[in-house]
Every structure is written in C-alpha cells, then in structure tokens.
Amino acid sequence: MNNVLTYSEEIAAALESGSPVVALESTLITHGFPYPANVETALAMEQAIREEGAIPATIAVLDGRIKVGLGREEIERLAELGQQGVRKCSRRDLPIVVGLRQHGATTVAGTMIVAHMAGIRVFATGGIGGVHRGHPEDVSADLIELGRTPIAVVCAGAKSILDLPRTLEVLETQGVPILGYGTDTLPAFYSRSSGLPIDQRVDSPQEAAAIIAARDKLGLGHAVLVTVPVPEAEALPQDEAEAAIQEATRLADEAGIHGKAVTPFVLAKVLELTNGRSKQANIAALVNNAHVAAQIAVALHQ
Ligand code: PSU
Ligand code: MN
C-alpha cells in the first residue's frame, strides 16, 4: 500500500484482502451541493455501494493528509468547512494542500490520482468536467487525467453546461474509450441522451469489467469512462435543463467568473433556476452511478 496515503481501517483491510472497493470524490460535498443535501448524497452513495457488496472509499485531504475512506464525521466536517475552507483539488493542487497542510476536496481528476495510487480500480461520480461552452480554452483537468490514469470512472456523462461535442473530441485525443451503459448515445447528466455517439454500448457489469480488464492486460495507461443515463423517473425535461444552463452560463460570463470557479458557480445557478429540481435528478444519477460502479467492481473481482 502507498504510504503517502492515510487509509481508514476498513479500507486498509479491504485493500489488503483484495475486496472490491469503489472510490468517491469530495468536491461534490464542498463545491457541488448545498448543505445538507451534500452530506445526505455522500452517505446515500456509500450506502448504494455497500448494498452491491463493495466498500466505499470517499477521498479528501484533511490537514494535508490524503485520506482514503472518510468516516461520517469527516464528511460532516468537510461539508461544514465548505467552499471557503477547502481547496478544490485537481492534479496541480495536490502538492499545495499536502505541502502546506491544507484541506482539500478532490475533483474527478484529483480522486482518480489518489484512487489509483491506493490500488482502487473503480470510481463513481456524477458528471465529469469538460470543455466549457463558449470557452474552448477552458478544458477541465479531468479530461487530461482520464488520458493518463488507468481507472474506471462511472458517471452520468457530462452536464450540458459544457460543450459536449468538444469534450468528446478531447477524450478521443486522450485515447479514452467511452462506454454507454445500456445506451447507444452519450448521456447528458440531467437528461438521458445528448444524441451524441459513444464508442461502445455495454449491457452488463461483466461486459464493462471485460473491457477494463483488457485495458490492464494491454498495459494501456488511460481510464475507461462508463456513462450511465440518469434514471428515467428523475430525468429533467430537456428544455427546462437547457434553459437553466443557458441562463447560468450567461450569468457566469457576465460576472467574469473564470478558472476553477466556473463549474461551482454554474452548478449553483442551475440549482436556483430550476427551483431545486436539478438537485433531484443530480442525486438520482449519483446514487444510480454508485450502484453500477459497485456492480462493476464486484464483476472485476470475480
Ligand atoms: N460536474 C458536475 N458536478 C460536479 C463537478 C462537475 O456535474 O460536482 C465537479 C467535479 O468534481 C469535477 C469538477 O471533477 O467539478 C470539474 O471542475 P473543472 O471544470 O473546474 O475542472
Ligand atoms: Mn475549467
């Protein structure tokens, strides 16, 4: 086990014995959702993973220590510290929080790095970052990390706050296979389809696991992205989601928001503009992704 990391007892034992483990990010706790939905969602994802026979490892940095497997009190603490007290951590941020003993919430990129160091093979999240609409120079570090870190990332696609066609182009360049879990098109987070093509449809955890195992056998060092449509009942009508996203993106431009602040700003505005309805879809997607990720982790184990 990697000794720059601090493991919970449960995760240390699980990794030691080779049990299926699923990593979870912490930026959605500090920057993605308001309290108390953030804590409730984090715990609901952990519960979903346990129901499938795997063990959840939520990842964050507390006082400069990179933790793999947060306890409930630590999740509460992060939520309390919030955006002001916790640095949003992608690759470039990890040495800063560790070196200066700060608190950090790991993004998709940051969580991939730590999970891979720990030997975890599957990671569940909501939406990955991408290329921002109207700002083709704003490319999330998530996309580059997907090209260089071999882990499976299970998500509901990318939110259409992003430029999805450009996001797919970058993933292609980075060599990342995009699987559609029970779908032929890329899910658009709040809605089940963006209409854009994916690389391969899979219809079971075993099929996804076979591709992940082949990636390892071939020694290819990139991620496999598994995209899962939001459950039908909770999907947001596409015109409602689109209207909110356009308005939120406009407000971000108007306020001159840039860099790592864009995604949290736009997510918060979409939540306001849909009177919280986006939250329902968001939570449903996160919990559903946690179930699918755990099923894949169990399949990989078999
Ligand atoms: N997309 C979402 N919800 C989120 C994020 C993205 O729908 O919470 C978070 C994730 O942690 C993701 C990060 O890795 O935002 C991407 O930020 P940026 O665009 O600054 O790379
Ligand atoms: Mn960005």
mmCIF file of C-alpha atoms and ligand atoms in Angstrom:
data_model
loop_
_atom_site.group_PDB
_atom_site.id
_atom_site.type_symbol
_atom_site.label_atom_id
_atom_site.label_comp_id
_atom_site.label_asym_id
_atom_site.label_seq_id
_atom_site.Cartn_x
_atom_site.Cartn_y
_atom_site.Cartn_z
ATOM 1 C CA MET A 1 0.000 0.000 0.000
ATOM 2 C CA ASN A 2 1.124 3.506 -0.809
ATOM 3 C CA ASN A 3 2.388 5.164 2.374
ATOM 4 C CA VAL A 4 1.803 8.801 1.479
ATOM 5 C CA LEU A 5 -1.880 7.987 1.891
ATOM 6 C CA THR A 6 -3.855 7.562 5.122
ATOM 7 C CA TYR A 7 -6.373 4.722 4.997
ATOM 8 C CA SER A 8 -9.400 4.128 7.191
ATOM 9 C CA GLU A 9 -9.209 0.785 8.975
ATOM 10 C CA GLU A 10 -11.967 -0.635 6.824
ATOM 11 C CA ILE A 11 -10.303 0.376 3.556
ATOM 12 C CA ALA A 12 -6.870 -0.826 4.659
ATOM 13 C CA ALA A 13 -8.375 -4.241 5.420
ATOM 14 C CA ALA A 14 -10.390 -4.306 2.173
ATOM 15 C CA LEU A 15 -7.351 -3.452 0.023
ATOM 16 C CA GLU A 16 -5.212 -5.944 1.904
ATOM 17 C CA SER A 17 -7.672 -8.756 1.233
ATOM 18 C CA GLY A 18 -8.427 -7.640 -2.340
ATOM 19 C CA SER A 19 -12.129 -6.935 -1.714
ATOM 20 C CA PRO A 20 -13.985 -4.747 -4.237
ATOM 21 C CA VAL A 21 -13.678 -1.047 -3.352
ATOM 22 C CA VAL A 22 -15.267 1.966 -5.089
ATOM 23 C CA ALA A 23 -13.722 5.444 -4.778
ATOM 24 C CA LEU A 24 -15.876 8.564 -4.349
ATOM 25 C CA GLU A 25 -14.877 12.213 -4.833
ATOM 26 C CA SER A 26 -15.315 15.026 -2.296
ATOM 27 C CA THR A 27 -15.671 18.159 -4.453
ATOM 28 C CA LEU A 28 -19.342 17.429 -4.782
ATOM 29 C CA ILE A 29 -19.580 17.664 -0.973
ATOM 30 C CA THR A 30 -17.814 21.033 -0.690
ATOM 31 C CA HIS A 31 -18.444 22.705 -4.059
ATOM 32 C CA GLY A 32 -21.212 20.746 -5.798
ATOM 33 C CA PHE A 33 -24.179 20.839 -3.427
ATOM 34 C CA PRO A 34 -25.513 22.959 -0.584
ATOM 35 C CA TYR A 35 -25.843 21.570 2.969
ATOM 36 C CA PRO A 36 -27.480 19.209 3.959
ATOM 37 C CA ALA A 37 -28.049 17.655 0.504
ATOM 38 C CA ASN A 38 -24.274 17.241 0.138
ATOM 39 C CA VAL A 39 -23.891 15.077 3.257
ATOM 40 C CA GLU A 40 -27.070 13.113 2.525
ATOM 41 C CA THR A 41 -25.946 12.404 -1.037
ATOM 42 C CA ALA A 42 -22.434 11.369 0.001
ATOM 43 C CA LEU A 43 -23.887 8.930 2.524
ATOM 44 C CA ALA A 44 -26.524 7.642 0.077
ATOM 45 C CA MET A 45 -23.770 6.848 -2.452
ATOM 46 C CA GLU A 46 -21.792 4.974 0.192
ATOM 47 C CA GLN A 47 -24.920 3.010 1.130
ATOM 48 C CA ALA A 48 -25.615 2.129 -2.533
ATOM 49 C CA ILE A 49 -22.087 0.724 -2.876
ATOM 50 C CA ARG A 50 -22.478 -1.409 0.244
ATOM 51 C CA GLU A 51 -25.819 -2.762 -0.985
ATOM 52 C CA GLU A 52 -23.986 -4.192 -4.001
ATOM 53 C CA GLY A 53 -21.356 -5.925 -1.884
ATOM 54 C CA ALA A 54 -18.493 -3.443 -2.351
ATOM 55 C CA ILE A 55 -16.861 -0.975 0.067
ATOM 56 C CA PRO A 56 -16.958 2.829 -0.465
ATOM 57 C CA ALA A 57 -13.793 4.940 -0.132
ATOM 58 C CA THR A 58 -14.562 8.660 -0.110
ATOM 59 C CA ILE A 59 -11.332 10.581 -0.753
ATOM 60 C CA ALA A 60 -10.278 14.031 0.533
ATOM 61 C CA VAL A 61 -7.334 15.862 2.087
ATOM 62 C CA LEU A 62 -7.613 16.936 5.736
ATOM 63 C CA ASP A 63 -4.797 18.995 7.285
ATOM 64 C CA GLY A 64 -2.535 17.947 4.419
ATOM 65 C CA ARG A 65 -3.173 14.235 4.893
ATOM 66 C CA ILE A 66 -4.651 12.427 1.913
ATOM 67 C CA LYS A 67 -7.410 10.232 3.315
ATOM 68 C CA VAL A 68 -8.776 7.160 1.583
ATOM 69 C CA GLY A 69 -12.058 6.251 3.264
ATOM 70 C CA LEU A 70 -13.652 9.101 5.219
ATOM 71 C CA GLY A 71 -15.779 8.477 8.294
ATOM 72 C CA ARG A 72 -19.156 10.113 8.693
ATOM 73 C CA GLU A 73 -17.725 12.828 10.994
ATOM 74 C CA GLU A 74 -15.078 13.667 8.410
ATOM 75 C CA ILE A 75 -17.730 14.016 5.695
ATOM 76 C CA GLU A 76 -19.702 16.316 8.038
ATOM 77 C CA ARG A 77 -16.547 18.302 8.756
ATOM 78 C CA LEU A 78 -15.810 18.853 5.072
ATOM 79 C CA ALA A 79 -19.408 19.951 4.491
ATOM 80 C CA GLU A 80 -19.133 22.433 7.377
ATOM 81 C CA LEU A 81 -15.825 23.840 6.136
ATOM 82 C CA GLY A 82 -17.426 24.273 2.692
ATOM 83 C CA GLN A 83 -16.036 26.093 -0.336
ATOM 84 C CA GLN A 84 -14.326 28.788 1.753
ATOM 85 C CA GLY A 85 -12.361 26.391 3.923
ATOM 86 C CA VAL A 86 -11.415 23.690 1.436
ATOM 87 C CA ARG A 87 -9.347 23.900 -1.741
ATOM 88 C CA LYS A 88 -10.829 22.255 -4.833
ATOM 89 C CA CYS A 89 -8.072 19.801 -5.816
ATOM 90 C CA SER A 90 -7.188 18.636 -9.278
ATOM 91 C CA ARG A 91 -3.639 17.424 -10.132
ATOM 92 C CA ARG A 92 -1.943 20.826 -9.751
ATOM 93 C CA ASP A 93 -3.486 21.394 -6.322
ATOM 94 C CA LEU A 94 -2.436 18.177 -4.574
ATOM 95 C CA PRO A 95 1.182 19.194 -3.843
ATOM 96 C CA ILE A 96 -0.026 22.535 -2.484
ATOM 97 C CA VAL A 97 -2.516 21.097 0.027
ATOM 98 C CA VAL A 98 -0.130 18.364 1.132
ATOM 99 C CA GLY A 99 2.926 20.615 1.338
ATOM 100 C CA LEU A 100 1.158 23.378 3.258
ATOM 101 C CA ARG A 101 -1.129 21.052 5.299
ATOM 102 C CA GLN A 102 -4.345 22.494 3.945
ATOM 103 C CA HIS A 103 -7.765 20.889 3.484
ATOM 104 C CA GLY A 104 -8.632 19.720 0.003
ATOM 105 C CA ALA A 105 -11.667 18.300 -1.788
ATOM 106 C CA THR A 106 -10.710 16.081 -4.695
ATOM 107 C CA THR A 107 -12.273 16.603 -8.112
ATOM 108 C CA VAL A 108 -12.657 13.778 -10.619
ATOM 109 C CA ALA A 109 -9.006 14.344 -11.638
ATOM 110 C CA GLY A 110 -7.764 14.507 -8.047
ATOM 111 C CA THR A 111 -9.771 11.464 -6.964
ATOM 112 C CA MET A 112 -8.542 9.407 -9.931
ATOM 113 C CA ILE A 113 -4.914 10.093 -8.978
ATOM 114 C CA VAL A 114 -5.365 9.141 -5.326
ATOM 115 C CA ALA A 115 -7.598 6.138 -6.007
ATOM 116 C CA HIS A 116 -5.097 4.756 -8.494
ATOM 117 C CA MET A 117 -2.224 5.273 -6.003
ATOM 118 C CA ALA A 118 -4.267 3.280 -3.484
ATOM 119 C CA GLY A 119 -4.868 0.451 -5.955
ATOM 120 C CA ILE A 120 -8.613 1.118 -6.342
ATOM 121 C CA ARG A 121 -9.937 0.221 -9.802
ATOM 122 C CA VAL A 122 -13.398 1.810 -9.949
ATOM 123 C CA PHE A 123 -14.625 5.327 -9.118
ATOM 124 C CA ALA A 124 -18.218 6.608 -9.096
ATOM 125 C CA THR A 125 -19.129 10.241 -9.640
ATOM 126 C CA GLY A 126 -21.854 12.445 -11.117
ATOM 127 C CA GLY A 127 -20.642 14.393 -14.100
ATOM 128 C CA ILE A 128 -17.075 14.811 -15.289
ATOM 129 C CA GLY A 129 -15.635 18.184 -16.181
ATOM 130 C CA GLY A 130 -15.176 19.054 -19.854
ATOM 131 C CA VAL A 131 -14.710 21.905 -22.296
ATOM 132 C CA HIS A 132 -16.782 24.911 -21.242
ATOM 133 C CA ARG A 133 -19.378 26.395 -23.568
ATOM 134 C CA GLY A 134 -18.094 29.475 -25.334
ATOM 135 C CA HIS A 135 -14.631 28.939 -23.799
ATOM 136 C CA PRO A 136 -12.784 26.294 -25.815
ATOM 137 C CA GLU A 137 -9.584 27.210 -23.911
ATOM 138 C CA ASP A 138 -11.207 26.095 -20.616
ATOM 139 C CA VAL A 139 -10.553 22.352 -20.708
ATOM 140 C CA SER A 140 -11.080 20.541 -17.413
ATOM 141 C CA ALA A 141 -8.066 18.744 -15.962
ATOM 142 C CA ASP A 142 -10.453 15.783 -15.666
ATOM 143 C CA LEU A 143 -10.137 15.110 -19.408
ATOM 144 C CA ILE A 144 -6.343 15.046 -19.369
ATOM 145 C CA GLU A 145 -6.320 12.875 -16.248
ATOM 146 C CA LEU A 146 -8.641 10.393 -17.965
ATOM 147 C CA GLY A 147 -5.941 10.079 -20.620
ATOM 148 C CA ARG A 148 -3.172 9.265 -18.161
ATOM 149 C CA THR A 149 -4.554 7.343 -15.189
ATOM 150 C CA PRO A 150 -5.828 3.757 -15.517
ATOM 151 C CA ILE A 151 -9.050 3.557 -13.515
ATOM 152 C CA ALA A 152 -12.689 3.099 -14.470
ATOM 153 C CA VAL A 153 -14.818 6.226 -13.965
ATOM 154 C CA VAL A 154 -18.574 5.705 -13.785
ATOM 155 C CA CYS A 155 -20.582 8.878 -14.429
ATOM 156 C CA ALA A 156 -23.806 10.179 -15.980
ATOM 157 C CA GLY A 157 -21.888 11.732 -18.875
ATOM 158 C CA ALA A 158 -21.108 15.405 -18.637
ATOM 159 C CA LYS A 159 -23.523 18.194 -17.801
ATOM 160 C CA SER A 160 -24.628 20.139 -20.786
ATOM 161 C CA ILE A 161 -23.216 23.232 -19.036
ATOM 162 C CA LEU A 162 -20.297 22.001 -21.133
ATOM 163 C CA ASP A 163 -19.614 21.922 -24.842
ATOM 164 C CA LEU A 164 -20.266 18.193 -25.263
ATOM 165 C CA PRO A 165 -19.029 17.734 -28.867
ATOM 166 C CA ARG A 166 -15.724 19.455 -27.995
ATOM 167 C CA THR A 167 -15.482 17.407 -24.798
ATOM 168 C CA LEU A 168 -15.788 14.196 -26.834
ATOM 169 C CA GLU A 169 -13.064 15.399 -29.224
ATOM 170 C CA VAL A 170 -10.635 15.906 -26.340
ATOM 171 C CA LEU A 171 -11.452 12.475 -24.905
ATOM 172 C CA GLU A 172 -10.784 10.923 -28.299
ATOM 173 C CA THR A 173 -7.412 12.680 -28.492
ATOM 174 C CA GLN A 174 -6.620 11.453 -24.977
ATOM 175 C CA GLY A 175 -7.398 7.874 -26.016
ATOM 176 C CA VAL A 176 -10.264 7.341 -23.574
ATOM 177 C CA PRO A 177 -12.861 4.704 -24.517
ATOM 178 C CA ILE A 178 -16.399 5.855 -23.714
ATOM 179 C CA LEU A 179 -18.838 3.096 -22.867
ATOM 180 C CA GLY A 180 -22.610 3.600 -22.797
ATOM 181 C CA TYR A 181 -24.183 1.532 -20.045
ATOM 182 C CA GLY A 182 -27.430 0.314 -21.601
ATOM 183 C CA THR A 183 -27.335 3.145 -24.138
ATOM 184 C CA ASP A 184 -26.004 3.965 -27.617
ATOM 185 C CA THR A 185 -25.632 7.695 -27.008
ATOM 186 C CA LEU A 186 -23.781 9.887 -24.533
ATOM 187 C CA PRO A 187 -25.995 10.706 -21.526
ATOM 188 C CA ALA A 188 -26.259 14.437 -20.774
ATOM 189 C CA PHE A 189 -26.478 14.193 -16.996
ATOM 190 C CA TYR A 190 -29.935 15.728 -16.296
ATOM 191 C CA SER A 191 -31.327 14.054 -19.387
ATOM 192 C CA ARG A 192 -30.765 10.543 -20.669
ATOM 193 C CA SER A 193 -29.283 11.386 -24.035
ATOM 194 C CA SER A 194 -27.255 14.111 -25.710
ATOM 195 C CA GLY A 195 -27.788 12.447 -29.087
ATOM 196 C CA LEU A 196 -24.001 12.173 -29.484
ATOM 197 C CA PRO A 197 -22.373 8.797 -30.192
ATOM 198 C CA ILE A 198 -20.290 6.791 -27.710
ATOM 199 C CA ASP A 199 -17.631 4.181 -28.567
ATOM 200 C CA GLN A 200 -19.333 1.042 -27.336
ATOM 201 C CA ARG A 201 -22.571 0.055 -25.680
ATOM 202 C CA VAL A 202 -22.331 -2.430 -22.800
ATOM 203 C CA ASP A 203 -25.317 -4.130 -21.189
ATOM 204 C CA SER A 204 -23.884 -5.683 -18.054
ATOM 205 C CA PRO A 205 -21.269 -5.108 -15.357
ATOM 206 C CA GLN A 206 -19.420 -8.125 -16.781
ATOM 207 C CA GLU A 207 -19.070 -6.510 -20.222
ATOM 208 C CA ALA A 208 -17.712 -3.309 -18.683
ATOM 209 C CA ALA A 209 -15.342 -5.362 -16.489
ATOM 210 C CA ALA A 210 -14.075 -7.318 -19.524
ATOM 211 C CA ILE A 211 -13.047 -4.062 -21.244
ATOM 212 C CA ILE A 212 -11.392 -2.713 -18.084
ATOM 213 C CA ALA A 213 -9.503 -5.984 -17.592
ATOM 214 C CA ALA A 214 -8.369 -5.934 -21.252
ATOM 215 C CA ARG A 215 -7.089 -2.367 -20.808
ATOM 216 C CA ASP A 216 -4.946 -3.623 -17.914
ATOM 217 C CA LYS A 217 -3.771 -6.706 -19.778
ATOM 218 C CA LEU A 218 -2.685 -4.485 -22.658
ATOM 219 C CA GLY A 219 -0.846 -2.207 -20.235
ATOM 220 C CA LEU A 220 -2.668 0.877 -21.519
ATOM 221 C CA GLY A 221 -2.392 3.687 -19.023
ATOM 222 C CA HIS A 222 -5.677 5.511 -19.574
ATOM 223 C CA ALA A 223 -9.090 5.476 -17.931
ATOM 224 C CA VAL A 224 -12.221 3.760 -19.179
ATOM 225 C CA LEU A 225 -15.250 6.054 -18.951
ATOM 226 C CA VAL A 226 -18.551 4.288 -18.236
ATOM 227 C CA THR A 227 -21.526 6.572 -18.853
ATOM 228 C CA VAL A 228 -24.897 5.713 -17.283
ATOM 229 C CA PRO A 229 -28.143 7.554 -18.110
ATOM 230 C CA VAL A 230 -29.983 9.166 -15.166
ATOM 231 C CA PRO A 231 -32.987 7.011 -14.077
ATOM 232 C CA GLU A 232 -35.992 7.804 -16.292
ATOM 233 C CA ALA A 233 -38.318 8.899 -13.484
ATOM 234 C CA GLU A 234 -35.888 11.560 -12.246
ATOM 235 C CA ALA A 235 -34.637 12.943 -15.552
ATOM 236 C CA LEU A 236 -35.210 16.684 -16.017
ATOM 237 C CA PRO A 237 -37.159 17.738 -19.121
ATOM 238 C CA GLN A 238 -34.500 18.693 -21.651
ATOM 239 C CA ASP A 239 -35.909 22.154 -22.446
ATOM 240 C CA GLU A 240 -36.025 23.032 -18.745
ATOM 241 C CA ALA A 241 -32.434 21.899 -18.186
ATOM 242 C CA GLU A 242 -31.261 23.679 -21.327
ATOM 243 C CA ALA A 243 -32.947 26.984 -20.458
ATOM 244 C CA ALA A 244 -31.402 26.982 -16.973
ATOM 245 C CA ILE A 245 -27.959 26.096 -18.328
ATOM 246 C CA GLN A 246 -28.015 28.846 -20.939
ATOM 247 C CA GLU A 247 -29.024 31.426 -18.366
ATOM 248 C CA ALA A 248 -26.447 30.178 -15.817
ATOM 249 C CA THR A 249 -23.666 30.256 -18.424
ATOM 250 C CA ARG A 250 -24.656 33.786 -19.405
ATOM 251 C CA LEU A 251 -24.581 34.905 -15.750
ATOM 252 C CA ALA A 252 -21.124 33.374 -15.283
ATOM 253 C CA ASP A 253 -19.781 35.281 -18.299
ATOM 254 C CA GLU A 254 -21.452 38.474 -17.139
ATOM 255 C CA ALA A 255 -19.914 38.140 -13.666
ATOM 256 C CA GLY A 256 -16.492 37.483 -15.187
ATOM 257 C CA ILE A 257 -16.174 34.102 -13.430
ATOM 258 C CA HIS A 258 -13.263 32.036 -14.708
ATOM 259 C CA GLY A 259 -10.904 29.165 -13.896
ATOM 260 C CA LYS A 260 -11.866 26.642 -11.247
ATOM 261 C CA ALA A 261 -14.743 28.827 -10.010
ATOM 262 C CA VAL A 262 -16.808 28.370 -13.196
ATOM 263 C CA THR A 263 -18.179 24.889 -12.539
ATOM 264 C CA PRO A 264 -19.322 25.513 -8.924
ATOM 265 C CA PHE A 265 -20.864 28.851 -9.954
ATOM 266 C CA VAL A 266 -22.820 27.420 -12.863
ATOM 267 C CA LEU A 267 -23.996 24.391 -10.847
ATOM 268 C CA ALA A 268 -25.313 26.640 -8.067
ATOM 269 C CA LYS A 269 -27.151 28.876 -10.575
ATOM 270 C CA VAL A 270 -28.740 25.908 -12.336
ATOM 271 C CA LEU A 271 -29.985 24.707 -8.949
ATOM 272 C CA GLU A 272 -31.544 28.134 -8.245
ATOM 273 C CA LEU A 273 -33.042 28.498 -11.715
ATOM 274 C CA THR A 274 -34.731 25.077 -11.617
ATOM 275 C CA ASN A 275 -36.034 25.757 -8.079
ATOM 276 C CA GLY A 276 -34.048 22.816 -6.822
ATOM 277 C CA ARG A 277 -35.447 20.364 -9.388
ATOM 278 C CA SER A 278 -31.991 19.790 -10.822
ATOM 279 C CA LYS A 279 -30.980 18.529 -7.385
ATOM 280 C CA GLN A 280 -33.418 15.611 -7.596
ATOM 281 C CA ALA A 281 -32.007 14.479 -10.952
ATOM 282 C CA ASN A 282 -28.479 15.037 -9.726
ATOM 283 C CA ILE A 283 -28.890 12.897 -6.603
ATOM 284 C CA ALA A 284 -30.689 10.137 -8.528
ATOM 285 C CA ALA A 285 -27.837 9.983 -11.048
ATOM 286 C CA LEU A 286 -25.156 9.920 -8.338
ATOM 287 C CA VAL A 287 -26.793 7.100 -6.384
ATOM 288 C CA ASN A 288 -27.505 5.117 -9.539
ATOM 289 C CA ASN A 289 -23.879 5.514 -10.658
ATOM 290 C CA ALA A 290 -22.708 4.275 -7.263
ATOM 291 C CA HIS A 291 -24.781 1.097 -7.727
ATOM 292 C CA VAL A 292 -23.411 0.466 -11.223
ATOM 293 C CA ALA A 293 -19.809 1.193 -10.169
ATOM 294 C CA ALA A 294 -20.078 -1.275 -7.293
ATOM 295 C CA GLN A 295 -21.509 -3.945 -9.608
ATOM 296 C CA ILE A 296 -18.553 -3.418 -11.953
ATOM 297 C CA ALA A 297 -16.073 -3.574 -9.037
ATOM 298 C CA VAL A 298 -17.640 -6.879 -7.945
ATOM 299 C CA ALA A 299 -17.532 -8.209 -11.524
ATOM 300 C CA LEU A 300 -13.852 -7.242 -11.813
ATOM 301 C CA HIS A 301 -13.191 -9.107 -8.605
ATOM 302 C CA GLN A 302 -14.738 -12.343 -9.919
HETATM 303 N N1 PSU B 1 -19.715 18.345 -12.752
HETATM 304 C C1 PSU B 1 -20.815 18.128 -12.041
HETATM 305 N N2 PSU B 1 -20.758 18.192 -10.682
HETATM 306 C C2 PSU B 1 -19.592 18.437 -10.025
HETATM 307 C C3 PSU B 1 -18.412 18.628 -10.808
HETATM 308 C C4 PSU B 1 -18.524 18.583 -12.162
HETATM 309 O O1 PSU B 1 -21.866 17.898 -12.618
HETATM 310 O O2 PSU B 1 -19.572 18.477 -8.777
HETATM 311 C C5 PSU B 1 -17.084 18.827 -10.111
HETATM 312 C C6 PSU B 1 -16.273 17.515 -10.176
HETATM 313 O O3 PSU B 1 -15.507 17.378 -9.001
HETATM 314 C C7 PSU B 1 -15.369 17.730 -11.369
HETATM 315 C C8 PSU B 1 -15.079 19.226 -11.249
HETATM 316 O O4 PSU B 1 -14.196 16.968 -11.357
HETATM 317 O O5 PSU B 1 -16.314 19.792 -10.817
HETATM 318 C C9 PSU B 1 -14.622 19.819 -12.557
HETATM 319 O O6 PSU B 1 -14.219 21.139 -12.342
HETATM 320 P P1 PSU B 1 -13.429 21.946 -13.507
HETATM 321 O O7 PSU B 1 -14.462 22.163 -14.580
HETATM 322 O O8 PSU B 1 -13.002 23.205 -12.819
HETATM 323 O O9 PSU B 1 -12.302 21.070 -13.922
HETATM 324 MN MN MN B 2 -12.168 24.703 -16.064
#
